[in-house]
CSV table of C-alpha atoms in Angstrom, one decimal:
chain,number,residue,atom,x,y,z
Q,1,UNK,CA,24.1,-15.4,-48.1
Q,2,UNK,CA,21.5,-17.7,-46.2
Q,3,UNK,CA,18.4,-18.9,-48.4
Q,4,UNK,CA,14.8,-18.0,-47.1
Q,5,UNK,CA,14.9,-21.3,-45.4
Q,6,UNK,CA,17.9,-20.5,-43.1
Q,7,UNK,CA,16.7,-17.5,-42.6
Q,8,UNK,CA,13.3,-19.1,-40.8
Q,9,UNK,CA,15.0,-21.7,-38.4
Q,10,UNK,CA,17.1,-18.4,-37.4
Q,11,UNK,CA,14.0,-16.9,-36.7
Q,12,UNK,CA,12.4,-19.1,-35.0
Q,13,UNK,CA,16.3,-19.5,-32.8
Q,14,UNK,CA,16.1,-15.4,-31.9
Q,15,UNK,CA,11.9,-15.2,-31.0
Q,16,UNK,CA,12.4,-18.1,-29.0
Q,17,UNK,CA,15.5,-16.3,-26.8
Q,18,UNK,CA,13.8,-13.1,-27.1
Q,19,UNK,CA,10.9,-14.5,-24.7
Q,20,UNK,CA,13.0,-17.2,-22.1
Q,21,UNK,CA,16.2,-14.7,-21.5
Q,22,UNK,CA,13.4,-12.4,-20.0
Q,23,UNK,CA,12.9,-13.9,-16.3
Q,24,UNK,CA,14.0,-17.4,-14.2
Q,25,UNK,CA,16.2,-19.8,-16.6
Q,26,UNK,CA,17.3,-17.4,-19.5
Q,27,UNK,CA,17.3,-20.9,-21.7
Q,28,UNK,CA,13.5,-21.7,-21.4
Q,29,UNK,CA,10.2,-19.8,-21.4
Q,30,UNK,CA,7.9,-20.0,-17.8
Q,31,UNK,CA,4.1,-19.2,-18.2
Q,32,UNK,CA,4.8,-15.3,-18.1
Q,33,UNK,CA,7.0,-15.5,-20.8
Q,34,UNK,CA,4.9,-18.3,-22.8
Q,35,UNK,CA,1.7,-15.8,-22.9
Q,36,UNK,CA,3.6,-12.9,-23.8
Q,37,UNK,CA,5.2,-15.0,-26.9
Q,38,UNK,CA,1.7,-15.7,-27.6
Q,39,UNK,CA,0.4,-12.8,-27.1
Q,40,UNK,CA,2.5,-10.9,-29.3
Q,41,UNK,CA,4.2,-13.6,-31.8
Q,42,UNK,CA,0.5,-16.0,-32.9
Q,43,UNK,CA,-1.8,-13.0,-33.4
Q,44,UNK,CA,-2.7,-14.4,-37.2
Q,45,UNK,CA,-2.7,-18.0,-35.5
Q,46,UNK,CA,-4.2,-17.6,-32.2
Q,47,UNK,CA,-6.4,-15.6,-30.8
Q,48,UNK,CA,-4.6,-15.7,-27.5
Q,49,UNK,CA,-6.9,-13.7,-24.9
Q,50,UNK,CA,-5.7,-12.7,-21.8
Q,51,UNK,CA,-7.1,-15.7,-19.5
Q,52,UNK,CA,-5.1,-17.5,-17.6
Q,53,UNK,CA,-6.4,-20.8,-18.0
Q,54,UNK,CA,-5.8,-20.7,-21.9
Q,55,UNK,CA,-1.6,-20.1,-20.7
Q,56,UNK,CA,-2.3,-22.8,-18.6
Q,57,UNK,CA,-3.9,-25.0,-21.0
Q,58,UNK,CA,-1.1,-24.4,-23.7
Q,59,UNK,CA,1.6,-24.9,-21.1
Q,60,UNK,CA,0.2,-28.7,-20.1
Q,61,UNK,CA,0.4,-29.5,-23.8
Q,62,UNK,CA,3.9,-28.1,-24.8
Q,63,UNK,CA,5.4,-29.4,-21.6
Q,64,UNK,CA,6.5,-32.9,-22.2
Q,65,UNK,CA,8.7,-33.1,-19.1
Q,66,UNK,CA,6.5,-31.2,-16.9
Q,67,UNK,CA,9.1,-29.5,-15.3
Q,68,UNK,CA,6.3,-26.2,-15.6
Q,69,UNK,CA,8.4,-24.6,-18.6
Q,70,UNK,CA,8.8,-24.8,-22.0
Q,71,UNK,CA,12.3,-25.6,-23.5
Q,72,UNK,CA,13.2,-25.2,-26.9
Q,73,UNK,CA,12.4,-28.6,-28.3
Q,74,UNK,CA,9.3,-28.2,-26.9
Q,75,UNK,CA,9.0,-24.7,-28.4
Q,76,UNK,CA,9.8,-26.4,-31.9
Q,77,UNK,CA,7.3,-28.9,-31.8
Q,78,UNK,CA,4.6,-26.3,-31.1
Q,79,UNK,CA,5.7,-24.5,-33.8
Q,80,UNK,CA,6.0,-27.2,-36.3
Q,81,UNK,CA,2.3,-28.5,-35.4
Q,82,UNK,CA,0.9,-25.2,-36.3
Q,83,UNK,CA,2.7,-25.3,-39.5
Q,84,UNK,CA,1.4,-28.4,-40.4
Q,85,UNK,CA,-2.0,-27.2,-39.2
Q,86,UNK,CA,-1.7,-24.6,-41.6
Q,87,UNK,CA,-0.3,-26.4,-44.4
Q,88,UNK,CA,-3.2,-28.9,-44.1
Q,89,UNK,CA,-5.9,-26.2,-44.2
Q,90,UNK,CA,-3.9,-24.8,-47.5
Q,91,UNK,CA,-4.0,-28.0,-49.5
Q,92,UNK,CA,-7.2,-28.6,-48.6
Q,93,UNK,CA,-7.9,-25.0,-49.8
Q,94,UNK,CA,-6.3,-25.9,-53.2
Q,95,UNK,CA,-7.7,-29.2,-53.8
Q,96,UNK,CA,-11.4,-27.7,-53.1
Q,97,UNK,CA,-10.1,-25.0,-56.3
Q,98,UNK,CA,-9.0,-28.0,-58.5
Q,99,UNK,CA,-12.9,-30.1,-58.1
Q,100,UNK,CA,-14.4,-26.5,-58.2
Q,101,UNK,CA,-12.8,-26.3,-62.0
X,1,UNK,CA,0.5,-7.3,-40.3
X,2,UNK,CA,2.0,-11.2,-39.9
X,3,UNK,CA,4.8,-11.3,-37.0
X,4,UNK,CA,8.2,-12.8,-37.8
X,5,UNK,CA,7.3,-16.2,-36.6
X,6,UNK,CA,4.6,-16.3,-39.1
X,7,UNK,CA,6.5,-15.3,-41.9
X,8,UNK,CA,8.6,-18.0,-40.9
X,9,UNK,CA,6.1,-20.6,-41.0
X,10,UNK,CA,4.7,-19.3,-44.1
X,11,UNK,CA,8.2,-19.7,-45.9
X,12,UNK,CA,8.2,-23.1,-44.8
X,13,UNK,CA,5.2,-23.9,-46.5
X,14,UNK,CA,5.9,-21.9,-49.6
X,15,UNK,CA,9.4,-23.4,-49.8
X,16,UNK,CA,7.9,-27.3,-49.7
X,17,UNK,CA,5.2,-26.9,-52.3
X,18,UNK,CA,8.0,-24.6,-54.3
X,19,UNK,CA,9.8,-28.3,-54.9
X,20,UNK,CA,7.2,-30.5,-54.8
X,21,UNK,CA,4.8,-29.3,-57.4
X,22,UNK,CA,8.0,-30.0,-59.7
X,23,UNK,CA,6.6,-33.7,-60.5
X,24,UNK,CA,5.0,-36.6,-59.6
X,25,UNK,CA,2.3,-36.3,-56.9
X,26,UNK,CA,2.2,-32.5,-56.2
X,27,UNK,CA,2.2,-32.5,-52.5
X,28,UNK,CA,5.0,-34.5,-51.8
X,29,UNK,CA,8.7,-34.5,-52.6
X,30,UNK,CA,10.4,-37.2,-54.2
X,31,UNK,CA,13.9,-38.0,-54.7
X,32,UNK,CA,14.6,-35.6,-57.6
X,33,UNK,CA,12.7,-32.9,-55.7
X,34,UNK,CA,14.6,-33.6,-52.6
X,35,UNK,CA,18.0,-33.8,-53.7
X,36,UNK,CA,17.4,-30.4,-55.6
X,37,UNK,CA,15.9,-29.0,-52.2
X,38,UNK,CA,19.0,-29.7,-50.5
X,39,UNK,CA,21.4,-28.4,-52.4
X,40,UNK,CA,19.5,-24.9,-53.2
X,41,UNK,CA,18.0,-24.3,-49.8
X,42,UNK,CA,19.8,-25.7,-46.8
X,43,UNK,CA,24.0,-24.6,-48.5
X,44,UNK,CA,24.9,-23.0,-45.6
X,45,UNK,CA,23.6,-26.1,-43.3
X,46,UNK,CA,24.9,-28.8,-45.4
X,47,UNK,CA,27.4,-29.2,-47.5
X,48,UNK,CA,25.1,-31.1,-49.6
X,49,UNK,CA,27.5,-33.2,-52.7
X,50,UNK,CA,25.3,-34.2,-55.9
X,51,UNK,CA,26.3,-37.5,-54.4
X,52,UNK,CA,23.5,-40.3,-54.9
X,53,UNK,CA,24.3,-42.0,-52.2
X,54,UNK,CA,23.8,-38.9,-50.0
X,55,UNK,CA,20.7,-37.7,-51.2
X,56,UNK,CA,19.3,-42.1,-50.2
X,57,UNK,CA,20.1,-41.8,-46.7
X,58,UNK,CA,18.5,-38.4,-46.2
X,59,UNK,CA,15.3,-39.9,-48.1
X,60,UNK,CA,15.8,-42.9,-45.8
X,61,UNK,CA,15.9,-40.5,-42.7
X,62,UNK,CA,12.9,-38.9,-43.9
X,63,UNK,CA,10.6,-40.9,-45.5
X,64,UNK,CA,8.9,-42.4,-42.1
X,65,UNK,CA,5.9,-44.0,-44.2
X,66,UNK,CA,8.4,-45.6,-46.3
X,67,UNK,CA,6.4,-44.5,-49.6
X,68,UNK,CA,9.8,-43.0,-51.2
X,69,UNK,CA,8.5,-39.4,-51.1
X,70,UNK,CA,8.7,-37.0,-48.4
X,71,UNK,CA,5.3,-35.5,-47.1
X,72,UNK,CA,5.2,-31.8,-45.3
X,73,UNK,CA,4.4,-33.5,-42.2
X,74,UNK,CA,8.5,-35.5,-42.8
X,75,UNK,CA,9.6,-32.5,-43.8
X,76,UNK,CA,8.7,-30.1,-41.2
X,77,UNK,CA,10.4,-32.7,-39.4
X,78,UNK,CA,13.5,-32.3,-40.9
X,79,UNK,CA,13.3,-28.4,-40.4
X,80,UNK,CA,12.9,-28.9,-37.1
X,81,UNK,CA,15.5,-31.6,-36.2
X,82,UNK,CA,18.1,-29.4,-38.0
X,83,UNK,CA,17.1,-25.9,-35.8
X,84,UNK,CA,17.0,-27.9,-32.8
X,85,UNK,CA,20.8,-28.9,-33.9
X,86,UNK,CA,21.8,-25.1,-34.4
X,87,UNK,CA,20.2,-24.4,-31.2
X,88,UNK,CA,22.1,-26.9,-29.2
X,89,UNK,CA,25.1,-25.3,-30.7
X,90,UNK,CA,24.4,-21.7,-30.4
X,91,UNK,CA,23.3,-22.7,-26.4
X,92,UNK,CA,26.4,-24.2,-26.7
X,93,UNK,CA,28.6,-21.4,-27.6
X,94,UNK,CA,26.7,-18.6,-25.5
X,95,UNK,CA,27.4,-21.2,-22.2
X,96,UNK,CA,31.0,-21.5,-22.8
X,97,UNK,CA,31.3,-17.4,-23.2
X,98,UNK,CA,29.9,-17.3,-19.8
X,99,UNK,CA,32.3,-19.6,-18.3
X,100,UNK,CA,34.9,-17.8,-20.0
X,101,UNK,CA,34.4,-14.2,-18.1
């Protein structure tokens, strides 16, 4: 059986070929696919509106090799920044509770 | 409700600070920490031996600050270097069935 672990780098594998199979090159997400995946995988994280220029923002940062889509390295850098975004707000949260004691 | 991709970057978070609040400095992982990480969370990945000399070179690999722990911001590292792996293989393997019809 996979641990809990395993069972998060397959996640992130599947949502990740859920989005760039959809349209164009089936092994990378274009900005359709990109705000969609934001739109409906980051609602906790992001509060993605609808605008265009925010897609287009996000795009310009994820795409490394500007080639105007978003591979799956690039995908997995995204996501390991907001984890580490989110870790950092965590320990900060828990070392405020440790003074506060 | 949290999507899949945020449960997934929850677990990675929950699974660091699982091992490194063991000992030592709390937010980090040290050798003892790591070598017990490996073994119980990434089996199916690696075929992790109690090997000493193993558990070193991953440290090594790891440990960019070269302060013999491993920090979240190494270790989401890690994570992601070893899904970008499966990817590549899983890419891979879905490529070749294509060619083969």
């Amino acid at each position: 059986m996979s641990t809990q672990l395993e069972m998060a780098m397959d996640t992130m594998i599947r949502i990740f070929h859920r989005y760039s199979c959809k349209e164009g090159d089936r092994f990378k997400l274009n900005k359709g696919e990109l705000k969609m995946f934001l739109q409906r995988e980051l609602t906790d994280f992001l509060s993605v509106s609808p605008r265009c220029s925010l897609v287009d923002k996000i795009m310009q940062d994820l795409d490394a090799n500007k080639d105007n889509e978003v591979d799956f390295n690039e995908f997995v850098v995204m996501v390991a920044a907001l984890t580490i975004a989110c870790n950092d707000y965590f320990v900060e949260q828990l070392k405020k509770k440790g003074t506060e004691r």
